[in-house]
JSON list of C-alpha atoms in Angstrom, two decimals:
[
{"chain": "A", "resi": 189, "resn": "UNK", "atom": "CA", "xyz": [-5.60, -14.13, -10.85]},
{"chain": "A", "resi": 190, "resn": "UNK", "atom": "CA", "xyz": [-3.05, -13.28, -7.91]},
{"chain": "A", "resi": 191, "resn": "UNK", "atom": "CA", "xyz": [-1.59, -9.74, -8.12]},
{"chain": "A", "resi": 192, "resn": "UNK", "atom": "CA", "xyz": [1.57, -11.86, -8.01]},
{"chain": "A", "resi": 193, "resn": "UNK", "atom": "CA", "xyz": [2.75, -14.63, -9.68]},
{"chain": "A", "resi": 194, "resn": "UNK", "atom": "CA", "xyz": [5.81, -16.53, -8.92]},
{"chain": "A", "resi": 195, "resn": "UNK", "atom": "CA", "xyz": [7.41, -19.86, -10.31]},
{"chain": "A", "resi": 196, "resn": "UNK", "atom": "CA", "xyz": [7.69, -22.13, -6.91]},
{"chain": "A", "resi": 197, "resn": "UNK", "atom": "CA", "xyz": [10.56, -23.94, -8.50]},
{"chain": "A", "resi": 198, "resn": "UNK", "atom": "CA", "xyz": [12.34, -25.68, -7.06]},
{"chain": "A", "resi": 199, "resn": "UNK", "atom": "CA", "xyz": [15.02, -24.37, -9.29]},
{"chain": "A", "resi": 200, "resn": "UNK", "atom": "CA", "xyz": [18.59, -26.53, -9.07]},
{"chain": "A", "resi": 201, "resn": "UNK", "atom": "CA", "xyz": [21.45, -25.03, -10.16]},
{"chain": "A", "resi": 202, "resn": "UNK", "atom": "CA", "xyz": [25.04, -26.23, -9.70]},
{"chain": "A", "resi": 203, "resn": "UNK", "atom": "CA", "xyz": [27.43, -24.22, -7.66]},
{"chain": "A", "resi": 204, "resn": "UNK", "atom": "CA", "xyz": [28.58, -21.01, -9.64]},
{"chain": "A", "resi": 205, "resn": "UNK", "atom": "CA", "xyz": [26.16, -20.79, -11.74]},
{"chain": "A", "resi": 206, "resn": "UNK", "atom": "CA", "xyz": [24.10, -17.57, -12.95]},
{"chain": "A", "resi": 207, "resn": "UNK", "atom": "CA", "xyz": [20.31, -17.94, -11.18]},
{"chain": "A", "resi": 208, "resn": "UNK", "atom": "CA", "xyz": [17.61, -15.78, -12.62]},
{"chain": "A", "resi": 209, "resn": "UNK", "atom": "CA", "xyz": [14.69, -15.26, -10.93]},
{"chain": "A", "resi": 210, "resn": "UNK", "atom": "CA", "xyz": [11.26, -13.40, -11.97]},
{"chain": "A", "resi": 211, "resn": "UNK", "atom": "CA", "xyz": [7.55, -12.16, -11.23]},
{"chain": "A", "resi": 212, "resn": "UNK", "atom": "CA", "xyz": [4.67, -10.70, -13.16]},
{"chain": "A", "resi": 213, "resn": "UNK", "atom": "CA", "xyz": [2.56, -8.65, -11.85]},
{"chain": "A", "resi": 214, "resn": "UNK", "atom": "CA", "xyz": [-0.99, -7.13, -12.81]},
{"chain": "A", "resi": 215, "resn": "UNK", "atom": "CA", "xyz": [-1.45, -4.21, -10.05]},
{"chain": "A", "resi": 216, "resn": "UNK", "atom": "CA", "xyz": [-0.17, -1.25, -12.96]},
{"chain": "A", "resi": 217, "resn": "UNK", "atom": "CA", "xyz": [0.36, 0.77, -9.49]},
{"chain": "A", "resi": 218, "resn": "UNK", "atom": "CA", "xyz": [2.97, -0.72, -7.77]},
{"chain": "A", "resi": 219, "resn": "UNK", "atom": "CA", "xyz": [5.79, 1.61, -7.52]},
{"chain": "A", "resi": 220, "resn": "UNK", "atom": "CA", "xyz": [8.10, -0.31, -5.17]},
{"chain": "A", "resi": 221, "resn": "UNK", "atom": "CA", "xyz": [9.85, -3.67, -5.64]},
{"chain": "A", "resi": 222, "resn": "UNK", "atom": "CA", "xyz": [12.02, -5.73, -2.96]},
{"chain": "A", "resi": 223, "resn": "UNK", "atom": "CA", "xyz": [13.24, -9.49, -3.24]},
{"chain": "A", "resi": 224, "resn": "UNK", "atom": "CA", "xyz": [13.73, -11.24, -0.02]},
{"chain": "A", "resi": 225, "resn": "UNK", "atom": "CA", "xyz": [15.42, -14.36, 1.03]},
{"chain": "A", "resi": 226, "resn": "UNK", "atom": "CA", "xyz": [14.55, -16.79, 3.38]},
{"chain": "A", "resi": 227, "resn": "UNK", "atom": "CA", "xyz": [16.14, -19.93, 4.66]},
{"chain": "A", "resi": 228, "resn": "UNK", "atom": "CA", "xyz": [14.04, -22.82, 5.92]},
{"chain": "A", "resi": 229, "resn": "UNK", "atom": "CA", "xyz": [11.02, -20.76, 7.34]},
{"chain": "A", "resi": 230, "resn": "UNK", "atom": "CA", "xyz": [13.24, -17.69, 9.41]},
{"chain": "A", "resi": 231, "resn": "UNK", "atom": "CA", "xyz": [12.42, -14.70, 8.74]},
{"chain": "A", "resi": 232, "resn": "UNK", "atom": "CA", "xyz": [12.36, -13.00, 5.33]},
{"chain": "A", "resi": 233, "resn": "UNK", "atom": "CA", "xyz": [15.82, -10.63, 5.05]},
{"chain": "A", "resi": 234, "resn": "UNK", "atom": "CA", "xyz": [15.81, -7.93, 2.61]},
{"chain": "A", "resi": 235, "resn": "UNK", "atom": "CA", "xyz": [18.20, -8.34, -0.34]},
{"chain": "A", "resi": 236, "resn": "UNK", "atom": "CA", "xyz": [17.01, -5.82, -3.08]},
{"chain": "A", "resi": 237, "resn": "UNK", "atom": "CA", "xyz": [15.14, -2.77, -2.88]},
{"chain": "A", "resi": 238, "resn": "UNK", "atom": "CA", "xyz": [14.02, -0.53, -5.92]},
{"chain": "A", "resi": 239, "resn": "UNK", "atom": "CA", "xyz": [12.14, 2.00, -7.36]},
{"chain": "A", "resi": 240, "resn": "UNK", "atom": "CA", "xyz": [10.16, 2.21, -10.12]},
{"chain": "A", "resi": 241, "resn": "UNK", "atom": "CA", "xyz": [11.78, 0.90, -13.54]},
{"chain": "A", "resi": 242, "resn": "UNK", "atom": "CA", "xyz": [15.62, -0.01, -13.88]},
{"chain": "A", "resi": 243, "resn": "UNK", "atom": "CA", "xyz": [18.49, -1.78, -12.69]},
{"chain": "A", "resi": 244, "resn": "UNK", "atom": "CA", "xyz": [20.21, -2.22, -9.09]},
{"chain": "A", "resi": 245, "resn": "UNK", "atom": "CA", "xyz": [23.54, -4.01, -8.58]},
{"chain": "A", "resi": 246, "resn": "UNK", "atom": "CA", "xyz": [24.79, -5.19, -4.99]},
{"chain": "A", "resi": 247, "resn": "UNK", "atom": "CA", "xyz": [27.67, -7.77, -4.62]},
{"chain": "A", "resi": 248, "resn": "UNK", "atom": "CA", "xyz": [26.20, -10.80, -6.55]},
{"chain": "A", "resi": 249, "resn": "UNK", "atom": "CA", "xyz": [22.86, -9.42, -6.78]},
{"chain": "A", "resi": 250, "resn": "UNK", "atom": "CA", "xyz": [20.78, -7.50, -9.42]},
{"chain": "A", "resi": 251, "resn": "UNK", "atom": "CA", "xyz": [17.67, -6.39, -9.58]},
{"chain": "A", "resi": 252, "resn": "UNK", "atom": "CA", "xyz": [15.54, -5.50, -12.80]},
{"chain": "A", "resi": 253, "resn": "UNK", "atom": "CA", "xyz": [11.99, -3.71, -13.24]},
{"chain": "A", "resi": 254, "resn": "UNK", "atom": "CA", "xyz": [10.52, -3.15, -16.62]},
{"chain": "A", "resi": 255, "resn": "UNK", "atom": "CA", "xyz": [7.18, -1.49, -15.56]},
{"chain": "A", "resi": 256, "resn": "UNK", "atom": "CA", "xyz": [5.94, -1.74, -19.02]},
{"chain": "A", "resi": 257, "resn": "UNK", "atom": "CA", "xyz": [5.97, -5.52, -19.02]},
{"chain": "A", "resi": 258, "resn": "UNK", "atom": "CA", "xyz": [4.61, -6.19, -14.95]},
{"chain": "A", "resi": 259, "resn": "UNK", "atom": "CA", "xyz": [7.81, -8.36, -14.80]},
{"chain": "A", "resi": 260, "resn": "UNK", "atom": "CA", "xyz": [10.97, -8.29, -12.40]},
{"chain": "A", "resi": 261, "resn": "UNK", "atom": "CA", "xyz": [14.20, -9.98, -11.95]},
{"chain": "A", "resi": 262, "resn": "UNK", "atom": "CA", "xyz": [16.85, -11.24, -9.78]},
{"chain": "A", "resi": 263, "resn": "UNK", "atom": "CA", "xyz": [19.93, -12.25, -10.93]},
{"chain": "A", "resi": 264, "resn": "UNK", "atom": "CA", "xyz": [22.57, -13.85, -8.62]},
{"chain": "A", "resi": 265, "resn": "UNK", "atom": "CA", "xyz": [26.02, -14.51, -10.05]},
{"chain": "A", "resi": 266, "resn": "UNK", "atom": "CA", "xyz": [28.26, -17.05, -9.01]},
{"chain": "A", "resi": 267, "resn": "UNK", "atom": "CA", "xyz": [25.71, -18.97, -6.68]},
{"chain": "A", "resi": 268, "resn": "UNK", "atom": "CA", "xyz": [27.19, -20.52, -3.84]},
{"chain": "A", "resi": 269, "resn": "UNK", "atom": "CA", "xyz": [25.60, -23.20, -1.75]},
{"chain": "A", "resi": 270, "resn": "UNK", "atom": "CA", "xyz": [24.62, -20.62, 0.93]},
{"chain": "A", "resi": 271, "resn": "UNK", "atom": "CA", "xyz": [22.32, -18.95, -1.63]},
{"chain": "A", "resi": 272, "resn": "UNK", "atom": "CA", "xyz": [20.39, -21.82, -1.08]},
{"chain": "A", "resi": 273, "resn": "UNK", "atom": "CA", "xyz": [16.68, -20.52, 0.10]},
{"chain": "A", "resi": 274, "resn": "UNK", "atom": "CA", "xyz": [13.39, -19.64, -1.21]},
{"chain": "A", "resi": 275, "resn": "UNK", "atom": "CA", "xyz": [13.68, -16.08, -2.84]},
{"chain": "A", "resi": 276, "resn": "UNK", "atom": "CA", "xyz": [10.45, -14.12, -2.34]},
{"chain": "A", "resi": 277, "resn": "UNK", "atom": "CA", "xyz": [9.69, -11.07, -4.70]},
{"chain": "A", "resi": 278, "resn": "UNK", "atom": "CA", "xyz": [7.35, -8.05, -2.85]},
{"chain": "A", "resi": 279, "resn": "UNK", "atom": "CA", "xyz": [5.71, -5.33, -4.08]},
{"chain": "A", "resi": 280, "resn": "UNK", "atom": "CA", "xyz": [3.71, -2.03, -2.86]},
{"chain": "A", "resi": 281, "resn": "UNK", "atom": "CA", "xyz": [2.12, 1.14, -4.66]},
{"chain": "A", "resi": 282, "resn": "UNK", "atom": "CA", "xyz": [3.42, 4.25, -3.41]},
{"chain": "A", "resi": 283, "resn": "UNK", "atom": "CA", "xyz": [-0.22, 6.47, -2.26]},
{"chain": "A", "resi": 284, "resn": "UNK", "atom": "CA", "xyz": [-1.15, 6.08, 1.12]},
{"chain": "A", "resi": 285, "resn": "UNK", "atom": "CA", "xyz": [-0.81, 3.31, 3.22]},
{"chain": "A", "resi": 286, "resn": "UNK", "atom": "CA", "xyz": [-0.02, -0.17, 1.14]},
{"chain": "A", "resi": 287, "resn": "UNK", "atom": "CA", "xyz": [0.04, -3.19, 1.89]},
{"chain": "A", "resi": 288, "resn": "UNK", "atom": "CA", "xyz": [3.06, -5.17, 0.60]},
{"chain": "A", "resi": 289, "resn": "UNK", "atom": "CA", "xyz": [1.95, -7.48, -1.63]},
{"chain": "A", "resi": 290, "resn": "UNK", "atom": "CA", "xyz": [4.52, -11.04, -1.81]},
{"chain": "A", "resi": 291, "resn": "UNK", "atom": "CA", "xyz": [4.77, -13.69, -4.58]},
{"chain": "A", "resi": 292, "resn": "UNK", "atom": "CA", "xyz": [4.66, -17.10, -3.21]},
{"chain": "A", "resi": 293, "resn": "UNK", "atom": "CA", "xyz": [8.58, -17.16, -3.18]},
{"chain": "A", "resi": 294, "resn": "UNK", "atom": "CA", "xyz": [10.74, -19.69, -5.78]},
{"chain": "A", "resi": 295, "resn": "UNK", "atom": "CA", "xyz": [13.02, -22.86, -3.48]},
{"chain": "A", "resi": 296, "resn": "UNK", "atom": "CA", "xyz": [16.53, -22.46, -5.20]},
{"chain": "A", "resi": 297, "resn": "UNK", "atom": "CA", "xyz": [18.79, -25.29, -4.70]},
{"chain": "A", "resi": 298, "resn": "UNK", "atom": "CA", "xyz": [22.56, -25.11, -5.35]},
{"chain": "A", "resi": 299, "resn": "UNK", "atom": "CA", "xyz": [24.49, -28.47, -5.71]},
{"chain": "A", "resi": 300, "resn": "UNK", "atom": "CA", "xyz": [28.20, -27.89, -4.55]},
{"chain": "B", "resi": 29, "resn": "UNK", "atom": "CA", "xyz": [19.68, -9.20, 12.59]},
{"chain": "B", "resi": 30, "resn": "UNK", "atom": "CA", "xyz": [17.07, -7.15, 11.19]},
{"chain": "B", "resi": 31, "resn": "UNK", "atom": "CA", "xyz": [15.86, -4.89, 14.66]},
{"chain": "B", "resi": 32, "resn": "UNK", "atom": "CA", "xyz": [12.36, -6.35, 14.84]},
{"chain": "B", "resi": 33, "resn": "UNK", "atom": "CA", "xyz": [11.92, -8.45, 18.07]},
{"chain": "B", "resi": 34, "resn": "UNK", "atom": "CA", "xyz": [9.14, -11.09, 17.81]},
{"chain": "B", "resi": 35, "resn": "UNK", "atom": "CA", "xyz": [7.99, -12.87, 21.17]},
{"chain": "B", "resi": 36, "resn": "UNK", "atom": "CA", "xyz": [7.45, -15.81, 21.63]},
{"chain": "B", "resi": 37, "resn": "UNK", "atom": "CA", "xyz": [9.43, -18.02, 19.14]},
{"chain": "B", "resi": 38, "resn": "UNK", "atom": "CA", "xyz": [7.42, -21.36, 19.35]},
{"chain": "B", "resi": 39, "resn": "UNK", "atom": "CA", "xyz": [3.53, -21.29, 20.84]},
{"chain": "B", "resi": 40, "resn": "UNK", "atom": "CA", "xyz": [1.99, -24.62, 21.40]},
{"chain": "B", "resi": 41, "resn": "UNK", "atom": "CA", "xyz": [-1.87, -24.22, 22.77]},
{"chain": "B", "resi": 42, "resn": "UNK", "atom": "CA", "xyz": [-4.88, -25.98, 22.39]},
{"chain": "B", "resi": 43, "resn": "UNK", "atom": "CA", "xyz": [-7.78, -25.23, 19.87]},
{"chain": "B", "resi": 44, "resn": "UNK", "atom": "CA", "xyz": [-10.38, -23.22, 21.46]},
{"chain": "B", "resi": 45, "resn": "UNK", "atom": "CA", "xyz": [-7.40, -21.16, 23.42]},
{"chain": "B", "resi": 46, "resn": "UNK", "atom": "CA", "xyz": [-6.49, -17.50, 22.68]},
{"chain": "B", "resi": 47, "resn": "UNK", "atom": "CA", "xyz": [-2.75, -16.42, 22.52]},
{"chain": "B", "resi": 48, "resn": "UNK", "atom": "CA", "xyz": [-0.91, -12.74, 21.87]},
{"chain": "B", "resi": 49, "resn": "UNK", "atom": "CA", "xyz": [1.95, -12.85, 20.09]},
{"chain": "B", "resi": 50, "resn": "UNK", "atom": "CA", "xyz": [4.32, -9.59, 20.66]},
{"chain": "B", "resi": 51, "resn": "UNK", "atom": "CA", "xyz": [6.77, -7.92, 18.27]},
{"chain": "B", "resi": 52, "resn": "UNK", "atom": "CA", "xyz": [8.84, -4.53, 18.78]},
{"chain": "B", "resi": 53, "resn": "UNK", "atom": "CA", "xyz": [9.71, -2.71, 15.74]},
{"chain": "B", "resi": 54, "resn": "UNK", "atom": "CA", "xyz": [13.34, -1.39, 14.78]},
{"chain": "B", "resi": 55, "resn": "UNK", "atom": "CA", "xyz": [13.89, 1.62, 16.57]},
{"chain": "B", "resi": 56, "resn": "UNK", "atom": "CA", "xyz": [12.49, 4.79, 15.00]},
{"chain": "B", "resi": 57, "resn": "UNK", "atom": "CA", "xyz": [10.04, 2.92, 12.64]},
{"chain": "B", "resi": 58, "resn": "UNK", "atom": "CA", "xyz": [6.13, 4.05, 12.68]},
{"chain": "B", "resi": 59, "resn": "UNK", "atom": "CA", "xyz": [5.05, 1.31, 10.63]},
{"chain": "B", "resi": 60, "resn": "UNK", "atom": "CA", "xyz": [4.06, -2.57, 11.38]},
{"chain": "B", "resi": 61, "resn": "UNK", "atom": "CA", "xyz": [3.11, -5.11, 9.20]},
{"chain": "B", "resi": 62, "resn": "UNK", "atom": "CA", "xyz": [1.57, -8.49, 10.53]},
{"chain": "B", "resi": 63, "resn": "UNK", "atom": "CA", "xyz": [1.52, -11.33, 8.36]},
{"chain": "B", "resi": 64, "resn": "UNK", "atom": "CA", "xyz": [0.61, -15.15, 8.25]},
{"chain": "B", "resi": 65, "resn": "UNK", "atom": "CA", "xyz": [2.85, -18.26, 6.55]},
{"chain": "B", "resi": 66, "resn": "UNK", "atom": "CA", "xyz": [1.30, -21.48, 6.23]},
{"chain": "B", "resi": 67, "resn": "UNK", "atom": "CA", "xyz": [2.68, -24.36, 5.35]},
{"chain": "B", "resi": 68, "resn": "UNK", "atom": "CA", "xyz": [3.91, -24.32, 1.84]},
{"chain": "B", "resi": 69, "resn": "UNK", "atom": "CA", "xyz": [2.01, -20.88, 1.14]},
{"chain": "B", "resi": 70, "resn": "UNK", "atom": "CA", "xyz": [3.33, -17.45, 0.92]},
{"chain": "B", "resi": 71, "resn": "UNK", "atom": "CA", "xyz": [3.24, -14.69, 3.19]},
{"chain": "B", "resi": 72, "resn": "UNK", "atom": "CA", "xyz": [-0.03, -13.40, 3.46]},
{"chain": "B", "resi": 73, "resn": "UNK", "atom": "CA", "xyz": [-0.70, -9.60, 4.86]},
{"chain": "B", "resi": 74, "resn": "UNK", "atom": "CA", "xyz": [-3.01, -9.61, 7.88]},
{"chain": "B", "resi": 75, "resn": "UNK", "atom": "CA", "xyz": [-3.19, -5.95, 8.82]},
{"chain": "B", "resi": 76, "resn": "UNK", "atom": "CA", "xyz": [-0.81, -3.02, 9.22]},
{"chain": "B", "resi": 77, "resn": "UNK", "atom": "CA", "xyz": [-0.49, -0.34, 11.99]},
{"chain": "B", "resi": 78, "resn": "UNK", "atom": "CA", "xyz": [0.89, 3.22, 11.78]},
{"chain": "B", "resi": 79, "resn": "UNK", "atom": "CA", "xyz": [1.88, 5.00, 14.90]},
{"chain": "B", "resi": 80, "resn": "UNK", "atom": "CA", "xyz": [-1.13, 3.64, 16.85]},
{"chain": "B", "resi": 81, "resn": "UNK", "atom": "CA", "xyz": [-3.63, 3.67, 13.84]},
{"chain": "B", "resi": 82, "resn": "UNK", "atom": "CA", "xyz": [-4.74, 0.94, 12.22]},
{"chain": "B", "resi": 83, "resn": "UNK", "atom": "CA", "xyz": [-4.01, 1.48, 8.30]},
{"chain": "B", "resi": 84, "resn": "UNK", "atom": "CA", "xyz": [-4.52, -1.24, 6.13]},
{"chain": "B", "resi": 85, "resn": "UNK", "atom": "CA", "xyz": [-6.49, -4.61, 6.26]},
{"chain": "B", "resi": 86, "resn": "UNK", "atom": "CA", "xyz": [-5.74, -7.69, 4.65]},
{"chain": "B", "resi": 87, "resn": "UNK", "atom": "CA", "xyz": [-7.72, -11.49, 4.77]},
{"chain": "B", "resi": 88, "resn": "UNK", "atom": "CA", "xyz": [-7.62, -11.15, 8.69]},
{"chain": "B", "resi": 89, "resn": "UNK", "atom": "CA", "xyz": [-10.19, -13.20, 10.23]},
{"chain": "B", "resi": 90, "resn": "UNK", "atom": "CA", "xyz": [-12.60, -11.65, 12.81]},
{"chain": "B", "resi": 91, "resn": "UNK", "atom": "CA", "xyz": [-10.73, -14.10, 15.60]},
{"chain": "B", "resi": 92, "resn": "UNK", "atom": "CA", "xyz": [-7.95, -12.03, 15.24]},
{"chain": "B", "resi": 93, "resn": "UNK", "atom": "CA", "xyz": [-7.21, -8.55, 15.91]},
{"chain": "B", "resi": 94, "resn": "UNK", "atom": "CA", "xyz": [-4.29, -6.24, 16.75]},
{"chain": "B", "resi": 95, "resn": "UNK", "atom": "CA", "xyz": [-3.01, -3.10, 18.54]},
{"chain": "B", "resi": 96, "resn": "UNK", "atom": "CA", "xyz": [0.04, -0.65, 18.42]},
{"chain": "B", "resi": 97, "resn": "UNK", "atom": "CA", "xyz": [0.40, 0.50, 21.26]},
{"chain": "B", "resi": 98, "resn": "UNK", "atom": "CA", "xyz": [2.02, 4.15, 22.47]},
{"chain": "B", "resi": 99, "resn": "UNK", "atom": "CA", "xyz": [5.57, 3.01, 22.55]},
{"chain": "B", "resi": 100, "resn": "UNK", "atom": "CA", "xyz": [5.04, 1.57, 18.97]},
{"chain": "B", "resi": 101, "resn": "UNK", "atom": "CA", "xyz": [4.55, -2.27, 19.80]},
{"chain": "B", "resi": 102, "resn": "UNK", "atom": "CA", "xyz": [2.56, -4.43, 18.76]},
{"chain": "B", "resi": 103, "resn": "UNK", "atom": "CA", "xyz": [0.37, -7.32, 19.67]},
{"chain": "B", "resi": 104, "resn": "UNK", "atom": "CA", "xyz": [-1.85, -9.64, 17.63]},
{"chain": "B", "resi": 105, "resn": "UNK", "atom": "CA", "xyz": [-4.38, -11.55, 19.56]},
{"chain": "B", "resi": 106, "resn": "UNK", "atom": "CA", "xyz": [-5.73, -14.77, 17.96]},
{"chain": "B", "resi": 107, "resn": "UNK", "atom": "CA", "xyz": [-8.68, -16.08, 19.83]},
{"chain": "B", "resi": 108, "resn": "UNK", "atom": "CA", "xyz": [-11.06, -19.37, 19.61]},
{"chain": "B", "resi": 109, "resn": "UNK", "atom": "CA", "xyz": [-7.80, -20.77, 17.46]},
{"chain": "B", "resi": 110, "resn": "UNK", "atom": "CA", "xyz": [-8.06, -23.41, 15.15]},
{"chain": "B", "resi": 111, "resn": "UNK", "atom": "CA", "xyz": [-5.85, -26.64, 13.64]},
{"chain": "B", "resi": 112, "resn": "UNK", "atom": "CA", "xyz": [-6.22, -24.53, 10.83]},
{"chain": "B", "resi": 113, "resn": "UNK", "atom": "CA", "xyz": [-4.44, -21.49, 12.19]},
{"chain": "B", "resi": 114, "resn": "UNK", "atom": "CA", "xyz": [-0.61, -23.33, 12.55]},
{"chain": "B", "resi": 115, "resn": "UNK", "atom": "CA", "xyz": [1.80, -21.17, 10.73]},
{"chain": "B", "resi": 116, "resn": "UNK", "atom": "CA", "xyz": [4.51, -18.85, 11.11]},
{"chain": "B", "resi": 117, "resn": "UNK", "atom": "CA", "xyz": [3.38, -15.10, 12.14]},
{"chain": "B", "resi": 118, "resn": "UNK", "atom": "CA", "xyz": [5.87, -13.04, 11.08]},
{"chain": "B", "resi": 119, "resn": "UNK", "atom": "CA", "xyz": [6.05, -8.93, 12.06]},
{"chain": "B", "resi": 120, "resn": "UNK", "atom": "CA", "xyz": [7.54, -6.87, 9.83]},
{"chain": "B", "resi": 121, "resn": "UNK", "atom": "CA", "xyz": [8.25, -2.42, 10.59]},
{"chain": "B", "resi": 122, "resn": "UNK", "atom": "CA", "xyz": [8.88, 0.31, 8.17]},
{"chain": "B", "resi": 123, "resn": "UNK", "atom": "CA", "xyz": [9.95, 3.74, 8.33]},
{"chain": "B", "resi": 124, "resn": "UNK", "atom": "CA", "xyz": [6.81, 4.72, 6.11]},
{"chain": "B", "resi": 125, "resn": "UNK", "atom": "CA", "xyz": [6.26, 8.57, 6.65]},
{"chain": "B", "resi": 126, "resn": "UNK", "atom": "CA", "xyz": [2.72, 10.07, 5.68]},
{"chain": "B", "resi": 127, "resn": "UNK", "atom": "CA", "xyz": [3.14, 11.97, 2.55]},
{"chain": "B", "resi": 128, "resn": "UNK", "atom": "CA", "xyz": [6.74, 10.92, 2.35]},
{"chain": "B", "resi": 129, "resn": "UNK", "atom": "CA", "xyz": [8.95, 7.96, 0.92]},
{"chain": "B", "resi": 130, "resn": "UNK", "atom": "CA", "xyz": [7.49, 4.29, 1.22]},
{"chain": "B", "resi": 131, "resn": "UNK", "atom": "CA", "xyz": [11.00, 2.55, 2.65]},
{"chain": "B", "resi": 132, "resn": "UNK", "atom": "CA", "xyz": [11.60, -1.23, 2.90]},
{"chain": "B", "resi": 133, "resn": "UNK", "atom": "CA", "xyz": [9.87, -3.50, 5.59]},
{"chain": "B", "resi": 134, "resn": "UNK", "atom": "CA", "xyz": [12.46, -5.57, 7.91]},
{"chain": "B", "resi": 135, "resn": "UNK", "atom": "CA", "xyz": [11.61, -8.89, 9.59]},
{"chain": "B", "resi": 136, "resn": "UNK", "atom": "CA", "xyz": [11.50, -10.15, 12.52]},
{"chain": "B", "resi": 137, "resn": "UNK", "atom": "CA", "xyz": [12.23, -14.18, 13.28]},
{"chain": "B", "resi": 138, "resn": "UNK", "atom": "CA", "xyz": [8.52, -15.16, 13.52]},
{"chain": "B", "resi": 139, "resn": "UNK", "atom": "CA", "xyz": [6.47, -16.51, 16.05]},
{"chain": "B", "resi": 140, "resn": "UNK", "atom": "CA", "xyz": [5.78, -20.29, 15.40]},
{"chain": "B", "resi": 141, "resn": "UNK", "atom": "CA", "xyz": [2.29, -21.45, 16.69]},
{"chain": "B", "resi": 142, "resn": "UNK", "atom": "CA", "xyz": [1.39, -24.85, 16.50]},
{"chain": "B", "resi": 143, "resn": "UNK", "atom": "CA", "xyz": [-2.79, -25.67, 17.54]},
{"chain": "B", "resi": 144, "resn": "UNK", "atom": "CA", "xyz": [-3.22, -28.74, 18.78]}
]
């Protein structure tokens, strides 16, 4: 089992629409979560970064954590065709020096 | 543009050859990550530095190996390279402090190295 599991997708959605996506996780010590983007293989930008359990808004962006269920979330509202790009989710414990452990990353596609 | 500095962009050699690909974190960062995308797979960790020291080890094969050197660059050499080892190496830095707050890896653009 990987320590991170993550629908490939792709995942269509029509322009404006509300895209959610989400990975589990089984590693009960990871403390940090981040969700990058990245179009057509550049190189991963950082969109969300959180700790521990709860929510984080930015723009058009929110993150979730629920720690007791391994599971995150990222919600974009109002896609736009430029959101168009494989969303990885990341992960890390927060003791020493870890590694930062990435899903395989969900394709999103949205249709104008 | 995220600070990290990744040289080259493309790298063409021949199997058998040995290349070292170059990145320069953002300024102030401690912390590099080195990491390998292949072809419809996700990023995998190779190894991490931290101000010189090597910290963390993921699947890196025993062809490869890396430095960090004094003024906090890096360089991973890949040697007797493979078909197999096309992909996108991508360099990441941190601001990780010992005994203080993990903070968020940036990017660089990747180095693309095609084996031929």
């Amino acid at each position: 089992q990987k320590e991170v599991e993550q629908d490939p997708g792709p995942l269509s959605v029509p322009e404006g629409a509300i895209v959610s996506l989400n990975c589990t996780y089984s590693n009960s010590a990871f403390q940090y979560f981040m969700w990058y983007r990245q179009y057509s293989r550049k190189g991963p930008e950082l969109l969300m970064y959180t700790y521990s359990s709860g929510n984080k808004e930015d723009g058009r962006f929110t993150a979730q954590v629920d720690k007791s269920s391994k599971y995150i979330s990222l919600f974009i509202r109002d896609s736009q065709p430029s959101d168009s790009a494989t969303y990885l989710c990341a992960m890390k414990g927060d003791t020493g020096f870890q590694k930062l452990v990435f899903g395989t990353g969900t394709r999103l596609l949205v249709s104008p | 543009d995220s600070g990290v500095t990744q040289t080259p962009k493309h790298l063409i050699t021949a199997t058998g050859q040995r290349v070292t690909l170059r990145c320069s974190p953002r300024s102030g960062d401690l912390s590099v990550y080195w990491y390998q995308q292949s072809l419809d797979q996700g990023l995998q960790f190779l190894i991490q530095y931290y101000n010189g020291e090597e910290r963390a080890k993921g699947n890196i094969l025993e062809r490869f190996s890396a430095q960090q050197f004094p003024d906090l660059h890096s360089e991973l050499n890949l040697s007797s390279l493979e078909l197999g080892d096309s992909a996108l190496y991508f360099c990441a830095s941190s601001a990780y402090v010992v005994g203080g707050l993990n903070t968020e890896a940036f990017f660089g653009q990747g180095t693309r190295l095609t084996v031929v």
